[in-house]
């Protein structure tokens, strides 16, 4: 075991000690996001159970899973990346050979940045320095980089200068839009503003016909030929409209609830949720799957209809998750549980009942959730016991249970029993697990 090391945690003025760690991955391996050698998995082969990721330093402190790529931060402030690189999101340039994408390598261009956190989307990667600086790279025509008007590509990590005076604590990415919270609880937003997914910031708040049709191709087998032709026409019209996309090119401060600090943020594909420290939970963006969790369908950041007190939040493609305080007669202090709402085609809500209403995931009633994560159509939670529970779509092994079966209720990922699990994060179709050794 390596010697204990110290590192600074983003958003905290203290230092924690760290021991040796290892990273495991499972799920869809088609883009190299699992970080497994081709000799072990074969190219484009999935992993149906948690499998050790080789070639990483033994002092990884945190992980982030983008849609199809992965990031790992070390105690020495280094950032490693692997997976899809079509948009240069790995920080190794656009000319990296396709057969090397699955190999974890250190991100280039951050040598002078002591990275303490990293976040990823489908086409963008971001790193936060220990000074609160935000660095981004990748390619997005929707202004997701936040580097200025018309800037749609950054092959190397570039600092978001518009936030130079702020200390960023967390970033969350949707499909073209971005939320960022500062250490003192301010909220900044930028990128694609259709459906008011970043609140009423920018020039256009009308609903996006293209984004409201996301998922239609996956349902081809369930649509009649005439219905599919109509849906296809809608998508094509939406694409034409997006030639003049409403974009906020640089970070803008959200004035709403000024004086109440933000405590957490989470973006789905085309919706956003924002949690304030007083327990107020707001949502905005597309509500085609009920992912906003509210009866009020007006555009903008408006309160979620939730009867519990949220502690932290997460989002999958079209579903939302929250760890909430719940009353318990068995304990002196309030217990916590998982509340879910939104898209439930593959049981990713982990419960029955109306999908658009935030309701408790009953299958975790005896567990204390520490963190929760959502993928395209699955969910995962880490409990206070260090156990991982998963539910939803099992395709490509994304539940890690050794099969492709869906799970309608939370089920224990028992292959991780005996491991000291520190973190689990979900990309679209893959997952990363950080364990202590």
Short mmCIF file of C-alpha atoms in Angstrom, two decimals:
data_model
loop_
_atom_site.label_atom_id
_atom_site.label_comp_id
_atom_site.label_asym_id
_atom_site.label_seq_id
_atom_site.Cartn_x
_atom_site.Cartn_y
_atom_site.Cartn_z
CA UNK A 1 0.00 0.00 0.00
CA UNK A 2 1.27 3.43 -0.91
CA UNK A 3 2.08 6.04 1.71
CA UNK A 4 -0.70 8.33 2.81
CA UNK A 5 -0.87 11.46 0.71
CA UNK A 6 -2.67 14.75 1.16
CA UNK A 7 -4.76 16.66 -1.36
CA UNK A 8 -7.01 19.69 -1.35
CA UNK A 9 -10.70 19.07 -1.96
CA UNK A 10 -12.52 21.53 -4.25
CA UNK A 11 -14.78 23.86 -2.34
CA UNK A 12 -13.19 23.07 1.01
CA UNK A 13 -10.46 24.78 2.95
CA UNK A 14 -9.08 21.58 4.40
CA UNK A 15 -6.85 18.69 3.46
CA UNK A 16 -7.76 15.04 3.54
CA UNK A 17 -5.57 11.98 3.55
CA UNK A 18 -5.75 9.46 0.75
CA UNK A 19 -4.68 5.85 0.38
CA UNK A 20 -4.21 3.55 -2.58
CA UNK A 21 -7.22 3.11 -4.84
CA UNK A 22 -8.38 1.22 -7.91
CA UNK A 23 -10.95 1.86 -10.64
CA UNK A 24 -13.44 -0.69 -11.95
CA UNK A 25 -15.77 -0.34 -14.93
CA UNK A 26 -18.70 -2.14 -16.52
CA UNK A 27 -21.28 -1.65 -19.27
CA UNK A 28 -20.98 -0.60 -22.90
CA UNK A 29 -17.43 -0.88 -24.23
CA UNK A 30 -18.07 0.24 -27.82
CA UNK A 31 -16.41 3.66 -27.40
CA UNK A 32 -13.56 2.58 -25.13
CA UNK A 33 -15.13 4.24 -22.08
CA UNK A 34 -14.45 1.17 -19.94
CA UNK A 35 -10.69 1.68 -20.25
CA UNK A 36 -10.11 -2.05 -20.66
CA UNK A 37 -7.37 -3.38 -22.95
CA UNK A 38 -8.53 -4.82 -26.26
CA UNK A 39 -6.64 -8.03 -25.51
CA UNK A 40 -8.93 -8.53 -22.51
CA UNK A 41 -12.29 -7.50 -23.91
CA UNK A 42 -11.84 -7.43 -27.67
CA UNK A 43 -12.74 -4.25 -29.51
CA UNK A 44 -16.26 -2.98 -28.86
CA UNK A 45 -16.94 -5.70 -26.29
CA UNK A 46 -18.98 -4.92 -23.18
CA UNK A 47 -18.18 -5.81 -19.57
CA UNK A 48 -21.07 -7.41 -17.70
CA UNK A 49 -19.40 -7.26 -14.29
CA UNK A 50 -17.11 -4.71 -12.60
CA UNK A 51 -13.65 -5.16 -14.11
CA UNK A 52 -10.38 -3.49 -12.99
CA UNK A 53 -9.15 -0.67 -15.25
CA UNK A 54 -5.38 -1.07 -15.72
CA UNK A 55 -2.83 1.62 -16.57
CA UNK A 56 -4.15 4.14 -14.04
CA UNK A 57 -2.19 5.62 -11.11
CA UNK A 58 -2.93 4.05 -7.73
CA UNK A 59 -4.01 7.34 -6.15
CA UNK A 60 -7.21 8.19 -8.05
CA UNK A 61 -9.45 10.33 -5.81
CA UNK A 62 -12.55 10.92 -7.97
CA UNK A 63 -14.18 9.86 -11.23
CA UNK A 64 -16.50 11.33 -13.83
CA UNK A 65 -18.38 9.45 -16.56
CA UNK A 66 -19.33 11.35 -19.69
CA UNK A 67 -21.78 9.93 -22.18
CA UNK A 68 -19.07 7.83 -23.83
CA UNK A 69 -15.81 8.71 -22.11
CA UNK A 70 -14.31 8.70 -18.63
CA UNK A 71 -12.16 10.95 -16.43
CA UNK A 72 -10.09 10.24 -13.32
CA UNK A 73 -8.48 12.76 -10.94
CA UNK A 74 -5.46 11.80 -8.82
CA UNK A 75 -4.26 13.08 -5.46
CA UNK A 76 -1.36 14.75 -7.26
CA UNK A 77 -3.73 16.95 -9.26
CA UNK A 78 -3.40 15.01 -12.51
CA UNK A 79 -6.28 14.19 -14.84
CA UNK A 80 -6.54 11.01 -16.90
CA UNK A 81 -9.05 10.30 -19.70
CA UNK A 82 -10.18 7.49 -21.99
CA UNK A 83 -13.11 6.64 -24.30
CA UNK A 84 -14.67 8.45 -27.25
CA UNK A 85 -12.47 11.14 -28.79
CA UNK A 86 -14.35 12.27 -31.90
CA UNK A 87 -14.63 15.74 -30.38
CA UNK A 88 -11.16 15.84 -28.74
CA UNK A 89 -12.74 15.40 -25.31
CA UNK A 90 -9.84 13.20 -24.14
CA UNK A 91 -7.39 16.08 -24.23
CA UNK A 92 -4.96 14.24 -26.48
CA UNK A 93 -5.78 15.95 -29.80
CA UNK A 94 -7.96 14.81 -32.68
CA UNK A 95 -5.29 12.64 -34.30
CA UNK A 96 -5.10 10.02 -31.54
CA UNK A 97 -5.58 6.58 -33.19
CA UNK A 98 -9.04 5.09 -32.70
CA UNK A 99 -7.56 1.87 -31.32
CA UNK A 100 -5.89 3.83 -28.49
CA UNK A 101 -9.02 5.54 -27.17
CA UNK A 102 -9.60 2.80 -24.59
CA UNK A 103 -6.14 3.40 -23.05
CA UNK A 104 -6.21 5.75 -20.04
CA UNK A 105 -3.75 8.59 -20.65
CA UNK A 106 -3.00 11.85 -18.92
CA UNK A 107 -4.80 14.90 -20.34
CA UNK A 108 -2.36 17.21 -22.10
CA UNK A 109 -2.28 20.92 -21.45
CA UNK A 110 -3.02 20.89 -17.71
CA UNK A 111 0.55 20.58 -16.45
CA UNK A 112 0.32 23.88 -14.57
CA UNK A 113 -3.15 23.18 -13.16
CA UNK A 114 -3.60 21.30 -9.90
CA UNK A 115 -6.85 19.54 -10.83
CA UNK A 116 -9.15 18.76 -7.92
CA UNK A 117 -12.35 17.79 -9.81
CA UNK A 118 -13.46 16.89 -13.32
CA UNK A 119 -16.80 16.63 -15.12
CA UNK A 120 -17.82 15.30 -18.54
CA UNK A 121 -20.67 15.40 -21.04
CA UNK A 122 -21.03 13.78 -24.44
CA UNK A 123 -18.67 16.12 -26.29
CA UNK A 124 -17.03 18.24 -23.58
CA UNK A 125 -14.67 17.64 -20.66
CA UNK A 126 -13.98 20.06 -17.84
CA UNK A 127 -11.50 20.36 -15.00
CA UNK A 128 -11.54 22.54 -11.92
CA UNK A 129 -8.22 23.75 -10.53
CA UNK A 130 -7.56 24.09 -6.80
CA UNK A 131 -7.77 27.85 -7.31
CA UNK A 132 -11.37 27.52 -8.53
CA UNK A 133 -10.49 28.00 -12.20
CA UNK A 134 -12.57 26.19 -14.83
CA UNK A 135 -10.92 24.57 -17.87
CA UNK A 136 -12.82 23.06 -20.81
CA UNK A 137 -12.04 21.20 -24.02
CA UNK A 138 -13.90 19.34 -26.77
CA UNK A 139 -16.29 20.41 -29.51
CA UNK A 140 -19.87 21.70 -29.31
CA UNK A 141 -21.75 23.85 -31.79
CA UNK A 142 -24.20 24.72 -29.00
CA UNK A 143 -21.90 27.04 -27.07
CA UNK A 144 -21.31 24.52 -24.30
CA UNK A 145 -17.64 25.50 -23.93
CA UNK A 146 -18.49 28.95 -22.63
CA UNK A 147 -15.37 30.43 -24.25
CA UNK A 148 -17.04 33.22 -26.18
CA UNK A 149 -19.28 33.84 -29.17
CA UNK A 150 -18.70 31.50 -32.08
CA UNK A 151 -16.12 29.33 -30.30
CA UNK A 152 -17.25 25.74 -30.86
CA UNK A 153 -13.97 23.85 -30.47
CA UNK A 154 -11.08 23.65 -28.01
CA UNK A 155 -8.66 20.84 -28.81
CA UNK A 156 -6.57 21.68 -25.73
CA UNK A 157 -7.86 22.65 -22.25
CA UNK A 158 -8.78 26.34 -22.25
CA UNK A 159 -9.67 28.46 -19.25
CA UNK A 160 -13.18 29.94 -19.12
CA UNK A 161 -12.04 33.53 -18.71
CA UNK A 162 -15.56 34.84 -18.11
CA UNK A 163 -15.41 33.03 -14.75
CA UNK A 164 -11.89 34.12 -13.86
CA UNK A 165 -13.10 36.00 -10.79
CA UNK A 166 -15.10 33.05 -9.45
CA UNK A 167 -14.18 29.89 -7.57
CA UNK A 168 -16.06 27.09 -9.31
CA UNK A 169 -17.05 24.09 -7.19
CA UNK A 170 -19.09 21.95 -9.61
CA UNK A 171 -20.16 21.80 -13.25
CA UNK A 172 -22.97 19.80 -14.84
CA UNK A 173 -23.49 19.29 -18.58
CA UNK A 174 -26.59 18.52 -20.62
CA UNK A 175 -26.84 18.14 -24.39
CA UNK A 176 -25.48 21.54 -25.26
CA UNK A 177 -26.15 23.42 -22.02
CA UNK A 178 -24.07 23.89 -18.87
CA UNK A 179 -24.63 24.80 -15.22
CA UNK A 180 -21.83 25.80 -12.85
CA UNK A 181 -22.00 26.56 -9.15
CA UNK A 182 -19.42 28.52 -7.20
CA UNK A 183 -18.02 27.85 -3.76
CA UNK A 184 -20.18 30.65 -2.34
CA UNK A 185 -23.35 29.26 -3.93
CA UNK A 186 -23.82 31.36 -7.05
CA UNK A 187 -25.20 29.77 -10.23
CA UNK A 188 -23.88 30.42 -13.73
CA UNK A 189 -25.43 29.05 -16.94
CA UNK A 190 -24.56 29.01 -20.64
CA UNK A 191 -25.02 27.14 -23.91
CA UNK A 192 -28.16 26.08 -25.76
CA UNK A 193 -31.17 27.86 -24.25
CA UNK A 194 -34.19 26.25 -25.99
CA UNK A 195 -36.94 25.05 -23.65
CA UNK A 196 -35.47 27.50 -21.11
CA UNK A 197 -33.25 24.65 -19.97
CA UNK A 198 -30.88 27.21 -18.45
CA UNK A 199 -33.74 29.30 -17.10
CA UNK A 200 -34.95 32.49 -18.72
CA UNK A 201 -31.50 33.50 -19.90
CA UNK A 202 -30.90 34.45 -23.50
CA UNK A 203 -33.22 35.51 -26.28
CA UNK A 204 -35.43 32.48 -26.91
CA UNK A 205 -37.51 30.37 -24.55
CA UNK A 206 -39.70 28.54 -27.04
CA UNK A 207 -39.78 24.78 -26.99
CA UNK A 208 -37.29 22.91 -29.16
CA UNK A 209 -39.09 20.63 -31.59
CA UNK A 210 -35.91 18.65 -32.14
CA UNK A 211 -35.12 17.97 -28.50
CA UNK A 212 -38.70 17.08 -27.68
CA UNK A 213 -38.33 14.27 -30.22
CA UNK A 214 -35.16 12.77 -28.68
CA UNK A 215 -35.53 8.99 -28.44
CA UNK A 216 -37.88 8.58 -31.43
CA UNK A 217 -35.34 6.58 -33.50
CA UNK A 218 -35.00 4.09 -30.65
CA UNK A 219 -38.76 3.47 -30.81
CA UNK A 220 -38.93 2.67 -34.52
CA UNK A 221 -40.26 -0.80 -33.95
CA UNK A 222 -43.14 0.56 -31.89
CA UNK A 223 -44.39 3.14 -34.40
CA UNK A 224 -46.61 2.64 -37.43
CA UNK A 225 -45.07 3.67 -40.75
CA UNK A 226 -47.26 6.78 -40.95
CA UNK A 227 -46.49 7.74 -37.34
CA UNK A 228 -42.78 7.27 -37.90
CA UNK A 229 -42.86 9.36 -41.09
CA UNK A 230 -44.55 12.14 -39.15
CA UNK A 231 -41.97 11.89 -36.36
CA UNK A 232 -39.13 11.86 -38.87
CA UNK A 233 -40.54 14.98 -40.54
CA UNK A 234 -40.73 16.67 -37.13
CA UNK A 235 -37.06 15.93 -36.47
CA UNK A 236 -35.99 17.21 -39.88
CA UNK A 237 -37.97 20.43 -39.36
CA UNK A 238 -36.41 20.80 -35.94
CA UNK A 239 -32.92 20.35 -37.37
CA UNK A 240 -33.59 23.07 -39.95
CA UNK A 241 -34.80 25.42 -37.22
CA UNK A 242 -31.64 24.77 -35.23
CA UNK A 243 -29.56 26.43 -37.91
CA UNK A 244 -30.44 29.54 -35.91
CA UNK A 245 -30.05 28.01 -32.47
CA UNK A 246 -30.65 30.18 -29.40
CA UNK A 247 -27.26 30.15 -27.69
CA UNK A 248 -25.81 31.90 -24.67
CA UNK A 249 -22.11 31.89 -25.51
CA UNK A 250 -20.64 32.97 -22.16
CA UNK A 251 -21.52 32.20 -18.53
CA UNK A 252 -24.37 34.30 -17.13
CA UNK A 253 -25.23 34.71 -13.46
CA UNK A 254 -28.74 33.51 -12.61
CA UNK A 255 -30.44 36.18 -10.55
CA UNK A 256 -33.30 34.01 -9.32
CA UNK A 257 -33.29 33.30 -5.57
CA UNK A 258 -30.45 35.72 -5.00
CA UNK A 259 -29.45 35.59 -1.39
CA UNK A 260 -30.08 31.84 -1.16
CA UNK A 261 -27.02 29.78 -2.03
CA UNK A 262 -27.05 26.86 -4.47
CA UNK A 263 -26.03 23.54 -2.93
CA UNK A 264 -26.24 21.17 -5.93
CA UNK A 265 -26.90 21.07 -9.68
CA UNK A 266 -27.74 18.32 -12.17
CA UNK A 267 -28.39 18.32 -15.93
CA UNK A 268 -30.21 15.67 -17.89
CA UNK A 269 -30.08 15.59 -21.67
CA UNK A 270 -32.37 18.58 -22.11
CA UNK A 271 -33.47 19.52 -18.60
CA UNK A 272 -31.86 20.94 -15.47
CA UNK A 273 -32.43 20.77 -11.72
CA UNK A 274 -31.06 23.21 -9.15
CA UNK A 275 -31.08 22.66 -5.39
CA UNK A 276 -30.76 25.57 -2.99
CA UNK A 277 -29.44 25.32 0.56
CA UNK A 278 -32.84 26.08 2.04
CA UNK A 279 -34.20 22.88 0.42
CA UNK A 280 -35.89 24.59 -2.55
CA UNK A 281 -35.62 22.41 -5.67
CA UNK A 282 -36.19 24.01 -9.09
CA UNK A 283 -36.36 22.45 -12.55
CA UNK A 284 -36.39 23.76 -16.10
CA UNK A 285 -36.16 22.60 -19.71
CA UNK A 286 -37.96 19.87 -21.61
CA UNK A 287 -40.69 17.95 -19.81
CA UNK A 288 -41.52 15.41 -22.49
CA UNK A 289 -40.82 12.55 -20.05
CA UNK A 290 -42.12 14.29 -16.92
CA UNK A 291 -38.53 14.88 -15.82
CA UNK A 292 -39.33 18.33 -14.40
CA UNK A 293 -41.48 16.78 -11.70
CA UNK A 294 -44.04 19.57 -11.61
CA UNK A 295 -47.58 20.34 -12.74
CA UNK A 296 -46.65 23.88 -13.73
CA UNK A 297 -45.60 23.59 -17.38
CA UNK A 298 -44.43 27.20 -17.76
CA UNK A 299 -40.93 27.67 -19.12
CA UNK A 300 -38.24 28.70 -16.66
CA UNK A 301 -36.80 27.59 -13.31
CA UNK A 302 -39.82 26.70 -11.20
CA UNK A 303 -40.32 24.59 -8.05
CA UNK A 304 -40.51 20.81 -8.31
CA UNK A 305 -43.65 19.32 -6.75
CA UNK A 306 -41.76 17.34 -4.11
CA UNK A 307 -43.01 16.55 -0.61
CA UNK A 308 -39.59 15.52 0.71
CA UNK A 309 -36.57 17.65 1.61
CA UNK A 310 -33.79 17.13 -0.99
CA UNK A 311 -30.17 16.80 0.15
CA UNK A 312 -28.52 16.19 -3.23
CA UNK A 313 -29.64 15.64 -6.82
CA UNK A 314 -28.70 13.75 -10.00
CA UNK A 315 -30.10 13.24 -13.48
CA UNK A 316 -30.07 10.64 -16.22
CA UNK A 317 -31.00 11.26 -19.84
CA UNK A 318 -34.68 11.86 -19.13
CA UNK A 319 -35.13 11.07 -15.44
CA UNK A 320 -34.30 12.89 -12.23
CA UNK A 321 -33.12 11.58 -8.86
CA UNK A 322 -32.75 13.09 -5.41
CA UNK A 323 -31.49 11.96 -2.05
CA UNK A 324 -34.10 13.28 0.39
CA UNK A 325 -34.70 13.42 4.10
CA UNK A 326 -37.64 11.26 5.09
CA UNK A 327 -39.35 11.01 8.46
CA UNK A 328 -38.59 7.82 10.34
CA UNK A 329 -40.04 6.68 13.65
CA UNK A 330 -37.14 4.29 14.17
CA UNK A 331 -34.43 6.95 14.40
CA UNK A 332 -34.00 10.19 16.26
CA UNK A 333 -32.64 11.96 13.22
CA UNK A 334 -34.38 12.02 9.86
CA UNK A 335 -33.45 9.16 7.58
CA UNK A 336 -32.73 9.57 3.86
CA UNK A 337 -34.01 7.83 0.78
CA UNK A 338 -34.04 8.07 -3.02
CA UNK A 339 -36.85 9.91 -4.80
CA UNK A 340 -37.23 9.58 -8.59
CA UNK A 341 -39.35 10.95 -11.44
CA UNK A 342 -39.35 11.22 -15.25
CA UNK A 343 -38.66 8.72 -18.02
CA UNK A 344 -39.25 5.12 -16.92
CA UNK A 345 -39.26 3.08 -20.10
CA UNK A 346 -36.62 0.68 -18.73
CA UNK A 347 -37.56 0.92 -15.03
CA UNK A 348 -34.85 3.49 -14.31
CA UNK A 349 -37.11 5.08 -11.68
CA UNK A 350 -36.90 1.89 -9.62
CA UNK A 351 -40.54 2.16 -8.56
CA UNK A 352 -44.15 2.03 -9.68
CA UNK A 353 -46.64 4.89 -9.66
CA UNK A 354 -47.07 8.07 -11.70
CA UNK A 355 -43.82 8.84 -13.46
CA UNK A 356 -44.09 12.65 -13.44
CA UNK A 357 -44.54 12.82 -9.67
CA UNK A 358 -41.45 12.58 -7.39
CA UNK A 359 -41.96 9.40 -5.35
CA UNK A 360 -39.82 7.31 -3.03
CA UNK A 361 -37.90 4.25 -4.30
CA UNK A 362 -39.30 1.75 -1.82
CA UNK A 363 -36.76 -0.97 -2.55
CA UNK A 364 -34.12 1.03 -0.68
CA UNK A 365 -36.20 1.65 2.44
CA UNK A 366 -33.63 0.01 4.76
CA UNK A 367 -30.59 1.70 3.19
CA UNK A 368 -28.96 5.09 3.75
CA UNK A 369 -27.95 6.50 0.33
CA UNK A 370 -24.70 8.47 0.15
CA UNK A 371 -24.73 9.29 -3.57
CA UNK A 372 -26.89 8.54 -6.59
CA UNK A 373 -26.17 8.58 -10.32
CA UNK A 374 -28.28 8.26 -13.47
CA UNK A 375 -27.39 6.97 -16.93
CA UNK A 376 -29.32 6.85 -20.18
CA UNK A 377 -31.88 4.41 -18.76
CA UNK A 378 -30.41 3.06 -15.52
CA UNK A 379 -29.62 4.29 -12.02
CA UNK A 380 -27.07 3.44 -9.33
CA UNK A 381 -26.68 4.36 -5.68
CA UNK A 382 -23.88 4.06 -3.12
CA UNK A 383 -25.05 3.47 0.46
CA UNK A 384 -23.52 4.21 3.84
CA UNK A 385 -22.57 0.53 4.08
CA UNK A 386 -20.33 0.94 1.04
CA UNK A 387 -22.73 -1.14 -1.04
CA UNK A 388 -23.85 -0.42 -4.60
CA UNK A 389 -27.45 -0.93 -5.69
CA UNK A 390 -28.51 -0.73 -9.36
CA UNK A 391 -31.76 -0.79 -11.35
CA UNK A 392 -33.15 -0.06 -14.81
CA UNK A 393 -31.89 -1.12 -18.22
CA UNK A 394 -29.41 -4.01 -18.21
CA UNK A 395 -28.47 -3.82 -21.89
CA UNK A 396 -24.70 -4.04 -22.57
CA UNK A 397 -24.15 -5.12 -18.97
CA UNK A 398 -24.71 -1.59 -17.70
CA UNK A 399 -26.05 -2.91 -14.38
CA UNK A 400 -22.96 -5.04 -13.77
CA UNK A 401 -25.04 -8.04 -12.76
CA UNK A 402 -23.63 -10.45 -15.34
CA UNK A 403 -26.64 -10.28 -17.65
CA UNK A 404 -28.53 -7.94 -19.97
CA UNK A 405 -31.79 -8.19 -18.04
CA UNK A 406 -33.63 -5.10 -16.84
CA UNK A 407 -34.29 -4.69 -13.13
CA UNK A 408 -37.51 -2.96 -12.08
CA UNK A 409 -36.36 -2.51 -8.47
CA UNK A 410 -32.98 -1.84 -6.84
CA UNK A 411 -30.78 -4.92 -6.62
CA UNK A 412 -27.50 -5.30 -4.75
CA UNK A 413 -24.38 -5.46 -6.93
CA UNK A 414 -23.00 -8.30 -4.87
CA UNK A 415 -19.78 -8.71 -6.88
CA UNK A 416 -18.55 -5.57 -5.08
CA UNK A 417 -19.21 -6.95 -1.60
CA UNK A 418 -16.01 -6.95 0.39
CA UNK A 419 -14.77 -3.86 -1.47
CA UNK A 420 -14.58 -0.46 0.16
CA UNK A 421 -16.49 1.50 -2.48
CA UNK A 422 -15.76 5.23 -2.45
CA UNK A 423 -17.67 6.38 -5.52
CA UNK A 424 -19.83 5.11 -8.39
CA UNK A 425 -20.73 7.25 -11.40
CA UNK A 426 -22.79 6.49 -14.49
CA UNK A 427 -22.28 7.58 -18.07
CA UNK A 428 -24.94 6.97 -20.68
CA UNK A 429 -24.32 3.21 -20.89
CA UNK A 430 -21.28 2.57 -18.70
CA UNK A 431 -20.28 2.95 -15.07
CA UNK A 432 -17.11 3.60 -13.09
CA UNK A 433 -16.43 2.47 -9.53
CA UNK A 434 -13.68 3.80 -7.26
CA UNK A 435 -12.57 1.45 -4.47
CA UNK A 436 -9.95 1.75 -1.73
CA UNK A 437 -7.21 -0.86 -1.61
#
